mmCIF file of C-alpha atoms in Angstrom:
data_model
loop_
_atom_site.group_PDB
_atom_site.id
_atom_site.type_symbol
_atom_site.label_atom_id
_atom_site.label_comp_id
_atom_site.label_asym_id
_atom_site.label_seq_id
_atom_site.Cartn_x
_atom_site.Cartn_y
_atom_site.Cartn_z
ATOM 1 C CA THR A 27 -9.002 14.996 -11.410
ATOM 2 C CA GLU A 28 -12.120 13.047 -10.467
ATOM 3 C CA GLN A 29 -12.181 11.367 -13.881
ATOM 4 C CA ILE A 30 -8.529 10.327 -13.527
ATOM 5 C CA ASP A 31 -9.207 8.969 -10.062
ATOM 6 C CA VAL A 32 -12.038 6.794 -11.316
ATOM 7 C CA MET A 33 -9.906 5.455 -14.150
ATOM 8 C CA GLU A 34 -7.083 4.633 -11.775
ATOM 9 C CA ILE A 35 -9.385 2.942 -9.278
ATOM 10 C CA MET A 36 -10.820 0.834 -12.066
ATOM 11 C CA GLY A 37 -7.307 0.100 -13.256
ATOM 12 C CA ILE A 38 -6.412 -1.601 -9.986
ATOM 13 C CA ASN A 39 -8.920 -4.416 -10.197
ATOM 14 C CA LEU A 40 -11.719 -3.953 -12.679
ATOM 15 C CA SER A 41 -9.415 -4.132 -15.682
ATOM 16 C CA LEU A 42 -8.609 -7.681 -14.608
ATOM 17 C CA ILE A 43 -12.258 -8.632 -15.062
ATOM 18 C CA HIS A 44 -11.922 -8.090 -18.795
ATOM 19 C CA ILE A 45 -8.965 -10.492 -18.939
ATOM 20 C CA TYR A 46 -9.323 -13.031 -16.141
ATOM 21 C CA ASP A 47 -12.111 -14.728 -14.257
ATOM 22 C CA PRO A 48 -13.165 -12.248 -11.529
ATOM 23 C CA SER A 49 -14.542 -15.064 -9.357
ATOM 24 C CA LEU A 50 -11.090 -16.657 -9.365
ATOM 25 C CA TYR A 51 -9.514 -13.362 -8.348
ATOM 26 C CA LEU A 52 -11.960 -12.995 -5.459
ATOM 27 C CA GLN A 53 -10.987 -16.463 -4.220
ATOM 28 C CA VAL A 54 -7.833 -14.821 -2.867
ATOM 29 C CA PHE A 55 -10.029 -13.164 -0.217
ATOM 30 C CA LYS A 56 -12.596 -15.953 0.227
ATOM 31 C CA ASP A 57 -11.189 -17.445 3.438
ATOM 32 C CA GLN A 58 -10.257 -14.120 4.997
ATOM 33 C CA ALA A 59 -12.113 -12.433 7.840
ATOM 34 C CA PRO A 60 -12.737 -8.756 6.962
ATOM 35 C CA PRO A 61 -10.464 -6.571 9.100
ATOM 36 C CA GLU A 62 -11.278 -3.020 10.087
ATOM 37 C CA PRO A 63 -9.463 -0.489 7.852
ATOM 38 C CA THR A 64 -7.486 1.165 10.645
ATOM 39 C CA MET A 65 -5.048 2.720 8.164
ATOM 40 C CA ILE A 66 -7.679 5.402 7.584
ATOM 41 C CA SER A 67 -6.549 6.911 10.888
ATOM 42 C CA ILE A 68 -3.260 8.116 9.354
ATOM 43 C CA PHE A 69 -4.649 9.516 6.084
ATOM 44 C CA PRO A 70 -4.201 13.273 5.586
ATOM 45 C CA ASN A 71 -7.325 15.363 5.094
ATOM 46 C CA THR A 72 -6.434 15.866 1.432
ATOM 47 C CA VAL A 73 -7.400 12.258 0.620
ATOM 48 C CA SER A 74 -10.476 12.266 -1.596
ATOM 49 C CA SER A 75 -10.760 8.538 -2.338
ATOM 50 C CA PHE A 76 -9.064 5.287 -1.405
ATOM 51 C CA VAL A 77 -9.180 1.548 -2.002
ATOM 52 C CA PHE A 78 -8.576 -0.805 0.911
ATOM 53 C CA PHE A 79 -7.441 -4.438 0.683
ATOM 54 C CA GLY A 80 -7.721 -6.337 3.965
ATOM 55 C CA PHE A 81 -6.978 -9.893 5.036
ATOM 56 C CA SER A 82 -6.768 -11.717 8.358
ATOM 57 C CA ASP A 83 -4.376 -14.575 7.507
ATOM 58 C CA THR A 84 -1.199 -13.504 5.709
ATOM 59 C CA LYS A 85 0.054 -17.018 4.960
ATOM 60 C CA ARG A 86 -3.249 -18.028 3.407
ATOM 61 C CA PHE A 87 -3.413 -14.759 1.491
ATOM 62 C CA ILE A 88 0.021 -15.392 -0.062
ATOM 63 C CA ARG A 89 -0.878 -19.013 -0.810
ATOM 64 C CA ASP A 90 -4.128 -18.076 -2.548
ATOM 65 C CA GLN A 91 -2.413 -15.240 -4.410
ATOM 66 C CA LYS A 92 0.057 -17.760 -5.842
ATOM 67 C CA ILE A 93 -2.780 -20.103 -6.818
ATOM 68 C CA TYR A 94 -4.499 -17.246 -8.623
ATOM 69 C CA LEU A 95 -1.334 -16.228 -10.465
ATOM 70 C CA ASP A 96 -0.524 -19.831 -11.380
ATOM 71 C CA ARG A 97 -3.980 -20.447 -12.876
ATOM 72 C CA ASN A 98 -3.559 -17.322 -14.988
ATOM 73 C CA GLY A 99 -0.050 -18.198 -16.136
ATOM 74 C CA GLN A 100 1.578 -15.296 -14.283
ATOM 75 C CA LEU A 101 3.209 -17.005 -11.315
ATOM 76 C CA ALA A 102 6.565 -17.641 -12.987
ATOM 77 C CA THR A 103 6.877 -14.005 -14.117
ATOM 78 C CA TRP A 104 6.017 -12.725 -10.653
ATOM 79 C CA GLN A 105 8.519 -15.083 -9.020
ATOM 80 C CA VAL A 106 11.209 -13.833 -11.403
ATOM 81 C CA VAL A 107 10.542 -10.311 -10.075
ATOM 82 C CA LEU A 108 10.893 -11.474 -6.465
ATOM 83 C CA SER A 109 14.011 -13.517 -7.251
ATOM 84 C CA GLY A 110 15.553 -10.566 -9.060
ATOM 85 C CA LEU A 111 15.026 -8.323 -6.038
ATOM 86 C CA SER A 112 16.378 -10.986 -3.674
ATOM 87 C CA ASN A 113 19.529 -11.532 -5.738
ATOM 88 C CA LYS A 114 20.200 -7.875 -6.499
ATOM 89 C CA TYR A 115 19.878 -6.621 -2.943
ATOM 90 C CA ASP A 116 20.746 -9.775 -0.955
ATOM 91 C CA ILE A 117 17.339 -9.914 0.729
ATOM 92 C CA ASP A 118 14.437 -12.356 0.955
ATOM 93 C CA ALA A 119 11.907 -10.364 -1.059
ATOM 94 C CA GLU A 120 8.967 -12.678 -0.377
ATOM 95 C CA GLU A 121 9.603 -12.678 3.361
ATOM 96 C CA LEU A 122 10.193 -8.937 3.425
ATOM 97 C CA PHE A 123 7.340 -7.665 1.263
ATOM 98 C CA LEU A 124 4.727 -10.431 1.584
ATOM 99 C CA SER A 125 5.121 -12.426 4.797
ATOM 100 C CA ASN A 126 5.764 -9.143 6.591
ATOM 101 C CA LEU A 127 2.345 -7.765 5.622
ATOM 102 C CA ASN A 128 0.019 -7.157 8.535
ATOM 103 C CA GLY A 129 -3.422 -7.426 6.985
ATOM 104 C CA GLU A 130 -3.784 -4.011 5.343
ATOM 105 C CA MET A 131 -2.876 -2.570 1.946
ATOM 106 C CA GLY A 132 -4.314 0.568 0.432
ATOM 107 C CA VAL A 133 -4.136 3.158 -2.312
ATOM 108 C CA ALA A 134 -5.146 6.747 -1.556
ATOM 109 C CA TRP A 135 -5.755 9.615 -3.973
ATOM 110 C CA THR A 136 -5.733 13.251 -2.908
ATOM 111 C CA ALA A 137 -7.681 16.298 -3.994
ATOM 112 C CA SER A 138 -4.508 18.394 -3.929
ATOM 113 C CA PRO A 139 -3.418 20.231 -7.114
ATOM 114 C CA ASP A 140 -0.891 17.519 -8.054
ATOM 115 C CA SER A 141 -3.441 14.696 -7.504
ATOM 116 C CA SER A 142 -0.976 12.710 -5.406
ATOM 117 C CA VAL A 143 -1.292 8.939 -5.155
ATOM 118 C CA TYR A 144 -0.047 7.026 -2.121
ATOM 119 C CA TYR A 145 0.530 3.328 -1.487
ATOM 120 C CA ILE A 146 0.109 2.346 2.166
ATOM 121 C CA LEU A 147 1.167 -0.984 3.666
ATOM 122 C CA SER A 148 0.820 -2.181 7.248
ATOM 123 C CA MET A 149 3.978 -4.087 8.206
ATOM 124 C CA LYS A 150 4.502 -6.523 11.070
ATOM 125 C CA ASP A 151 8.188 -5.688 11.494
ATOM 126 C CA LYS A 152 9.084 -2.104 10.679
ATOM 127 C CA GLU A 153 12.712 -2.595 11.689
ATOM 128 C CA GLN A 154 13.132 -5.538 9.324
ATOM 129 C CA ILE A 155 11.993 -3.613 6.279
ATOM 130 C CA THR A 156 13.878 -0.469 7.338
ATOM 131 C CA ALA A 157 17.099 -2.496 7.545
ATOM 132 C CA ALA A 158 16.401 -3.937 4.089
ATOM 133 C CA LEU A 159 15.738 -0.481 2.641
ATOM 134 C CA ARG A 160 19.132 0.642 3.938
ATOM 135 C CA LYS A 161 20.676 -2.198 1.930
ATOM 136 C CA MET A 162 18.608 -1.380 -1.160
ATOM 137 C CA VAL A 163 19.011 2.406 -1.168
ATOM 138 C CA PRO A 164 22.429 4.090 -1.498
ATOM 139 C CA GLU A 165 23.328 6.489 1.296
ATOM 140 C CA GLU A 166 23.088 9.504 -1.011
ATOM 141 C CA LYS A 167 19.431 8.647 -1.680
ATOM 142 C CA ARG A 168 18.467 8.525 1.983
ATOM 143 C CA PHE A 169 17.203 11.636 3.703
ATOM 144 C CA SER A 170 15.134 12.815 6.665
ATOM 145 C CA ILE A 171 12.047 14.962 6.864
ATOM 146 C CA LYS A 172 11.651 16.919 10.093
ATOM 147 C CA ILE A 173 8.124 17.686 11.277
ATOM 148 C CA SER A 174 8.048 19.687 14.514
ATOM 149 C CA GLU A 175 10.696 17.913 16.589
ATOM 150 C CA GLN A 176 10.356 14.504 14.964
ATOM 151 C CA GLN A 177 12.671 13.161 12.280
ATOM 152 C CA PHE A 178 11.256 10.752 9.699
ATOM 153 C CA PRO A 179 13.860 8.612 7.891
ATOM 154 C CA CYS A 180 13.060 8.501 4.176
ATOM 155 C CA PHE A 181 14.312 6.567 1.178
ATOM 156 C CA ALA A 182 14.376 7.325 -2.551
ATOM 157 C CA LEU A 183 14.184 3.905 -4.182
ATOM 158 C CA THR A 184 16.349 3.188 -7.202
ATOM 159 C CA ALA A 185 13.610 0.804 -8.376
ATOM 160 C CA PRO A 186 10.647 3.210 -8.761
ATOM 161 C CA ASP A 187 8.227 0.436 -9.837
ATOM 162 C CA LEU A 188 9.010 -1.749 -6.828
ATOM 163 C CA PHE A 189 5.555 -1.676 -5.254
ATOM 164 C CA SER A 190 3.558 -1.970 -8.458
ATOM 165 C CA ASP A 191 5.801 -4.902 -9.458
ATOM 166 C CA VAL A 192 5.540 -6.786 -6.162
ATOM 167 C CA TYR A 193 1.850 -6.003 -5.523
ATOM 168 C CA ARG A 194 0.930 -5.938 -9.182
ATOM 169 C CA HIS A 195 -2.761 -6.815 -8.823
ATOM 170 C CA TYR A 196 -3.414 -4.335 -6.043
ATOM 171 C CA PHE A 197 -1.449 -1.210 -6.892
ATOM 172 C CA PHE A 198 -1.984 0.724 -10.094
ATOM 173 C CA ARG A 199 1.186 0.996 -12.136
ATOM 174 C CA LYS A 200 2.395 4.360 -10.921
ATOM 175 C CA GLN A 201 5.919 4.964 -9.729
ATOM 176 C CA ALA A 202 6.126 5.561 -5.978
ATOM 177 C CA PRO A 203 9.822 5.626 -5.111
ATOM 178 C CA PHE A 204 9.759 7.892 -2.036
ATOM 179 C CA VAL A 205 9.218 5.924 1.161
ATOM 180 C CA SER A 206 8.838 6.612 4.867
ATOM 181 C CA PHE A 207 6.931 5.272 7.874
ATOM 182 C CA ILE A 208 4.213 6.399 10.236
ATOM 183 C CA ASP A 209 4.208 3.894 13.069
ATOM 184 C CA ASN A 210 4.164 0.499 11.305
ATOM 185 C CA TYR A 211 2.615 1.868 8.118
ATOM 186 C CA LEU A 212 4.897 2.153 5.118
ATOM 187 C CA ILE A 213 3.994 5.160 2.970
ATOM 188 C CA ALA A 214 5.146 5.272 -0.665
ATOM 189 C CA ALA A 215 4.707 8.447 -2.701
ATOM 190 C CA ALA A 216 5.499 9.628 -6.215
ATOM 191 C CA SER A 217 7.527 12.639 -5.098
ATOM 192 C CA ARG A 218 9.484 13.909 -2.149
ATOM 193 C CA GLU A 219 7.076 16.839 -1.854
ATOM 194 C CA SER A 220 3.960 14.652 -1.684
ATOM 195 C CA LEU A 221 5.593 12.391 0.901
ATOM 196 C CA LYS A 222 6.433 15.441 3.028
ATOM 197 C CA GLU A 223 2.851 16.675 2.686
ATOM 198 C CA PHE A 224 1.485 13.340 3.934
ATOM 199 C CA LEU A 225 3.817 13.362 6.948
ATOM 200 C CA TYR A 226 3.202 17.030 7.740
ATOM 201 C CA LEU A 227 -0.590 16.832 7.617
ATOM 202 C CA ASN A 228 -0.583 13.665 9.692
ATOM 203 C CA GLN A 229 1.668 15.078 12.389
ATOM 204 C CA THR A 230 -0.156 18.411 12.605
ATOM 205 C CA GLY A 231 -3.526 16.726 13.128
ATOM 206 C CA ASN A 232 -4.887 17.501 9.666
ATOM 207 C CA ARG A 233 -6.142 13.977 9.178
ATOM 208 C CA LEU A 234 -9.066 12.599 7.257
ATOM 209 C CA ILE A 235 -10.699 11.191 10.392
ATOM 210 C CA ASN A 236 -10.840 14.707 11.841
ATOM 211 C CA SER A 237 -12.714 16.039 8.827
ATOM 212 C CA SER A 238 -16.360 16.853 9.549
ATOM 213 C CA ASN A 239 -17.330 15.704 6.058
ATOM 214 C CA PHE A 240 -15.655 12.344 6.553
ATOM 215 C CA LYS A 241 -17.295 11.871 9.944
ATOM 216 C CA ALA A 242 -20.713 12.691 8.549
ATOM 217 C CA VAL A 243 -20.451 10.346 5.577
ATOM 218 C CA SER A 244 -18.154 7.531 6.631
ATOM 219 C CA TYR A 245 -18.609 6.790 10.314
ATOM 220 C CA THR A 246 -22.178 5.677 9.720
ATOM 221 C CA HIS A 247 -20.980 3.162 7.137
ATOM 222 C CA LEU A 248 -18.166 1.972 9.381
ATOM 223 C CA ASP A 249 -20.663 1.384 12.209
ATOM 224 C CA VAL A 250 -22.782 -0.712 9.847
ATOM 225 C CA TYR A 251 -19.653 -2.590 8.751
ATOM 226 C CA LYS A 252 -18.715 -3.397 12.364
ATOM 227 C CA ARG A 253 -22.216 -4.676 13.143
ATOM 228 C CA GLN A 254 -22.138 -6.933 10.085
ATOM 229 C CA VAL A 255 -18.756 -8.366 11.041
#
């Protein structure tokens, strides 16, 4: 499992270094102030590793992402993906999935037996994307997961590669068609069972931030990070 995790982490960004200019890729983040990775607060205690992408200015982030893709000859292909989603589902895919970002994207791997992978996105307008998901997902593929007394609306996407297509240079190409929300964080998982596990552990207080191992190792580094910022 650990070997697979390392390969997948490298697959997100480091594989690009062998193909494209890494300094050009890093230009996407050059003018961004480093935000605090607050999404860690919702991670279940089964998370063994994660990659965090943070940015302070969404408009500039999108602009620089397009510059990067254009210089590498990939912008047209990416825009075809967004246009296809917009036309198929009668939505504005760029507005919905890019302009709606709220400074945090992440990938988390778990130490559970199925080695679950999660995509996590902080969204400015949860209601906007929920309404769009209702248009994109047939009623028979919508369901709820009940944890204690709380109901979590969930969606089984008919386009399982949606997130790896839209965020292609940040998310490893794994299908994550099962979607729900915790507060304004969109959670995408590979299976209904792994999505339920994420929600259950979060709601029952079994979170990474409550782990003694995480506190011992990570809080020191976060304190250093805050002082540097």
